[in-house]
């Protein structure tokens, strides 16, 4: 099946640092979504992107829909302990009626 | 804030038994989904449902799986004869508009098949 390559797999950072993670694919997507998952919980939507080149912020989070439509990145500025969790990118292929495909996730650890 | 609710939160069953996982999607949403996540792995699509029928399903969603919207609020996933490899967290999700729209997930049902 289609693959989303999400990197890095894990990150260990100090509180206050900025974080960047990304997803790439060989396929073209028409939607990119970024989710955060806390232990024992379902994914919670952070940011949704619908247009190539779109740059969207949600508080300290910023995400961009790559201009080639094959990638997206998520930045977190000035990280805090509650940013800890698993971040998933999810994309919808540029075909009608296709389900979301998830990346394998980036596990973020923040030390204070 | 409206949310997707799932019951039970944990389900333990013997191999070969039938299980039904239940979900109440957000009330004004029209598109419903089941995803699963095996421990430590990514979230995988199982099935989408709209207008009382399956609109898309993955290779995982074989004849052992079925979905139903028995009334105006519930959306269920049935596994007829569970296998060990069915052990996973099962997430229900819903969206208002379907394609190109944001999915909202429930907290999941952790299924353990012994």
Short mmCIF file of C-alpha atoms in Angstrom, two decimals:
data_model
loop_
_atom_site.label_atom_id
_atom_site.label_comp_id
_atom_site.label_asym_id
_atom_site.label_seq_id
_atom_site.Cartn_x
_atom_site.Cartn_y
_atom_site.Cartn_z
CA UNK A 1 0.00 0.00 0.00
CA UNK A 2 0.88 3.65 -0.09
CA UNK A 3 3.51 4.79 2.38
CA UNK A 4 4.09 7.98 4.25
CA UNK A 5 7.65 8.33 5.48
CA UNK A 6 7.62 10.25 8.72
CA UNK A 7 10.80 11.41 10.42
CA UNK A 8 12.34 11.49 12.83
CA UNK A 9 10.98 8.41 14.56
CA UNK A 10 11.68 9.94 17.98
CA UNK A 11 13.05 13.13 19.47
CA UNK A 12 14.40 14.00 22.89
CA UNK A 13 14.57 17.72 23.52
CA UNK A 14 14.86 20.27 26.29
CA UNK A 15 11.94 22.43 27.27
CA UNK A 16 12.00 25.65 25.28
CA UNK A 17 13.56 24.15 22.18
CA UNK A 18 11.91 24.21 18.78
CA UNK A 19 10.96 20.95 17.09
CA UNK A 20 10.53 20.03 13.46
CA UNK A 21 9.20 16.84 11.95
CA UNK A 22 8.12 15.96 8.45
CA UNK A 23 6.38 13.48 6.21
CA UNK A 24 7.22 12.64 2.64
CA UNK A 25 5.79 10.38 -0.01
CA UNK A 26 6.33 9.48 -3.61
CA UNK A 27 2.62 10.10 -4.21
CA UNK A 28 0.67 13.34 -4.50
CA UNK A 29 -1.71 14.23 -1.68
CA UNK A 30 -4.60 16.66 -1.67
CA UNK A 31 -4.92 16.86 2.11
CA UNK A 32 -2.41 16.76 4.94
CA UNK A 33 -3.41 16.50 8.56
CA UNK A 34 -1.30 16.47 11.71
CA UNK A 35 -2.52 14.62 14.80
CA UNK A 36 -1.20 14.21 18.32
CA UNK A 37 -1.81 11.07 20.32
CA UNK A 38 -1.43 10.83 24.08
CA UNK A 39 -1.03 7.41 25.74
CA UNK A 40 -4.29 5.47 25.76
CA UNK A 41 -6.11 8.11 23.76
CA UNK A 42 -7.22 8.59 20.20
CA UNK A 43 -5.44 10.93 17.80
CA UNK A 44 -6.42 14.56 18.24
CA UNK A 45 -6.36 16.82 15.21
CA UNK A 46 -3.84 19.66 15.41
CA UNK A 47 -3.74 21.20 11.96
CA UNK A 48 -5.40 20.50 8.60
CA UNK A 49 -3.90 21.61 5.27
CA UNK A 50 -5.74 21.60 1.96
CA UNK A 51 -3.66 23.58 -0.55
CA UNK A 52 -0.12 23.22 -1.84
CA UNK A 53 2.10 25.80 -0.20
CA UNK A 54 -0.41 26.46 2.56
CA UNK A 55 1.18 27.47 5.86
CA UNK A 56 -1.09 27.23 8.90
CA UNK A 57 -0.49 27.92 12.57
CA UNK A 58 -2.26 26.74 15.69
CA UNK A 59 -0.67 28.44 18.67
CA UNK A 60 2.95 27.31 18.87
CA UNK A 61 2.39 24.81 16.08
CA UNK A 62 2.99 25.59 12.42
CA UNK A 63 2.52 23.20 9.53
CA UNK A 64 3.01 23.52 5.81
CA UNK A 65 1.65 21.66 2.81
CA UNK A 66 4.62 21.13 0.53
CA UNK A 67 4.58 22.82 -2.85
CA UNK A 68 5.10 19.49 -4.62
CA UNK A 69 2.10 18.07 -2.69
CA UNK A 70 4.29 15.15 -1.66
CA UNK A 71 5.38 16.38 1.74
CA UNK A 72 4.45 18.31 4.84
CA UNK A 73 6.23 19.50 7.94
CA UNK A 74 5.17 20.37 11.47
CA UNK A 75 7.08 22.77 13.68
CA UNK A 76 6.58 23.25 17.39
CA UNK A 77 8.14 26.35 18.87
CA UNK A 78 9.25 26.81 22.46
CA UNK A 79 8.32 23.28 23.51
CA UNK A 80 6.76 22.61 26.91
CA UNK A 81 6.39 19.34 28.86
CA UNK A 82 2.78 18.84 27.75
CA UNK A 83 3.96 18.62 24.14
CA UNK A 84 5.08 15.09 24.96
CA UNK A 85 3.29 12.50 22.84
CA UNK A 86 3.24 10.86 19.45
CA UNK A 87 2.69 13.08 16.44
CA UNK A 88 1.23 11.56 13.29
CA UNK A 89 0.98 12.99 9.86
CA UNK A 90 -1.94 11.78 7.79
CA UNK A 91 -2.65 12.39 4.15
CA UNK A 92 -5.34 11.78 1.62
CA UNK A 93 -4.19 10.77 -1.83
CA UNK A 94 -5.17 12.86 -4.83
CA UNK A 95 -7.86 10.41 -5.81
CA UNK A 96 -11.56 10.59 -5.07
CA UNK A 97 -12.82 8.59 -2.12
CA UNK A 98 -9.52 7.55 -0.61
CA UNK A 99 -9.09 7.08 3.11
CA UNK A 100 -6.51 8.83 5.25
CA UNK A 101 -3.07 7.22 5.32
CA UNK A 102 -1.06 7.68 8.49
CA UNK A 103 2.65 7.99 8.98
CA UNK A 104 4.37 5.85 11.61
CA UNK A 105 4.58 8.70 14.06
CA UNK A 106 7.21 10.81 15.79
CA UNK A 107 7.54 10.26 19.52
CA UNK A 108 8.42 13.49 21.26
CA UNK A 109 9.98 13.60 24.72
CA UNK A 110 10.53 16.93 26.45
CA UNK A 111 12.68 17.28 29.52
CA UNK A 112 12.32 20.26 31.81
CA UNK B 1 -17.22 20.26 22.66
CA UNK B 2 -18.77 17.39 20.69
CA UNK B 3 -16.76 14.20 20.73
CA UNK B 4 -16.76 10.67 19.42
CA UNK B 5 -17.40 8.18 22.20
CA UNK B 6 -16.45 4.52 22.18
CA UNK B 7 -17.41 1.62 24.39
CA UNK B 8 -16.03 -0.42 25.95
CA UNK B 9 -12.62 1.10 26.59
CA UNK B 10 -11.15 -2.36 27.04
CA UNK B 11 -12.37 -5.72 25.74
CA UNK B 12 -10.79 -9.06 26.48
CA UNK B 13 -12.00 -12.07 24.53
CA UNK B 14 -11.07 -15.63 23.70
CA UNK B 15 -9.85 -16.50 20.23
CA UNK B 16 -12.77 -17.49 18.03
CA UNK B 17 -15.31 -15.40 19.91
CA UNK B 18 -17.35 -12.62 18.39
CA UNK B 19 -16.90 -9.06 19.59
CA UNK B 20 -18.84 -5.90 18.91
CA UNK B 21 -17.19 -2.55 19.38
CA UNK B 22 -19.49 0.40 19.73
CA UNK B 23 -19.17 4.03 18.76
CA UNK B 24 -21.33 7.11 18.93
CA UNK B 25 -20.07 9.56 16.29
CA UNK B 26 -20.50 13.31 16.55
CA UNK B 27 -24.18 13.97 16.00
CA UNK B 28 -24.11 16.09 12.85
CA UNK B 29 -21.40 14.04 11.14
CA UNK B 30 -22.31 11.91 8.16
CA UNK B 31 -19.16 9.89 7.51
CA UNK B 32 -17.93 7.20 9.87
CA UNK B 33 -14.72 5.25 10.02
CA UNK B 34 -12.94 2.49 11.86
CA UNK B 35 -9.17 2.47 12.21
CA UNK B 36 -6.95 0.22 14.24
CA UNK B 37 -3.52 0.59 15.80
CA UNK B 38 -1.46 -2.40 16.77
CA UNK B 39 0.73 -1.62 19.76
CA UNK B 40 3.61 0.62 18.78
CA UNK B 41 2.59 0.84 15.15
CA UNK B 42 0.84 3.36 12.97
CA UNK B 43 -2.88 3.93 12.69
CA UNK B 44 -4.36 1.79 9.88
CA UNK B 45 -7.57 2.36 7.97
CA UNK B 46 -10.20 -0.38 8.11
CA UNK B 47 -13.43 0.93 6.67
CA UNK B 48 -15.46 4.03 5.90
CA UNK B 49 -19.25 4.22 5.96
CA UNK B 50 -21.67 6.71 4.50
CA UNK B 51 -25.38 6.71 3.79
CA UNK B 52 -25.82 3.30 5.41
CA UNK B 53 -23.26 1.53 3.32
CA UNK B 54 -19.55 0.88 3.16
CA UNK B 55 -17.84 3.43 0.91
CA UNK B 56 -14.31 2.10 1.17
CA UNK B 57 -12.48 -0.72 2.94
CA UNK B 58 -8.92 -1.87 3.29
CA UNK B 59 -7.32 -5.28 2.82
CA UNK B 60 -7.51 -5.75 6.59
CA UNK B 61 -11.30 -5.55 6.51
CA UNK B 62 -12.00 -9.12 5.42
CA UNK B 63 -15.13 -11.25 5.75
CA UNK B 64 -14.66 -11.53 9.50
CA UNK B 65 -15.40 -7.84 9.89
CA UNK B 66 -18.69 -6.04 9.47
CA UNK B 67 -20.05 -2.62 10.33
CA UNK B 68 -23.52 -1.46 11.07
CA UNK B 69 -25.41 1.66 11.99
CA UNK B 70 -28.30 0.05 13.86
CA UNK B 71 -29.97 3.32 14.79
CA UNK B 72 -29.50 7.04 14.38
CA UNK B 73 -26.61 7.35 16.80
CA UNK B 74 -24.55 4.15 17.06
CA UNK B 75 -21.94 2.79 14.69
CA UNK B 76 -20.60 -0.69 15.41
CA UNK B 77 -17.72 -2.87 14.30
CA UNK B 78 -18.20 -6.62 14.61
CA UNK B 79 -15.47 -9.19 14.41
CA UNK B 80 -17.10 -12.59 13.95
CA UNK B 81 -14.34 -14.95 14.98
CA UNK B 82 -11.47 -13.14 16.60
CA UNK B 83 -7.85 -14.10 15.98
CA UNK B 84 -4.82 -13.34 18.10
CA UNK B 85 -3.63 -10.84 15.52
CA UNK B 86 -6.85 -8.85 15.92
CA UNK B 87 -5.48 -7.57 19.22
CA UNK B 88 -5.14 -3.83 18.77
CA UNK B 89 -6.61 -0.47 19.70
CA UNK B 90 -9.64 0.18 17.53
CA UNK B 91 -10.54 3.79 16.85
CA UNK B 92 -13.82 5.07 15.58
CA UNK B 93 -13.80 8.39 13.74
CA UNK B 94 -16.33 10.63 12.11
CA UNK B 95 -16.32 13.62 9.83
CA UNK B 96 -18.92 16.08 8.75
CA UNK B 97 -18.25 16.23 5.05
CA UNK B 98 -16.25 13.14 4.14
CA UNK B 99 -13.59 13.62 1.50
CA UNK B 100 -11.07 16.36 2.22
CA UNK B 101 -12.48 16.81 5.67
CA UNK B 102 -11.06 16.49 9.14
CA UNK B 103 -11.56 13.28 11.02
CA UNK B 104 -12.32 13.33 14.72
CA UNK B 105 -11.32 10.23 16.65
CA UNK B 106 -12.71 8.55 19.72
CA UNK B 107 -10.49 7.38 22.57
CA UNK B 108 -10.45 3.84 21.26
CA UNK B 109 -11.29 0.33 22.43
CA UNK B 110 -8.33 -1.79 23.40
CA UNK B 111 -9.11 -5.32 22.18
CA UNK B 112 -7.09 -8.18 23.61
CA UNK B 113 -7.60 -11.62 22.09
CA UNK B 114 -6.29 -14.47 24.21
#
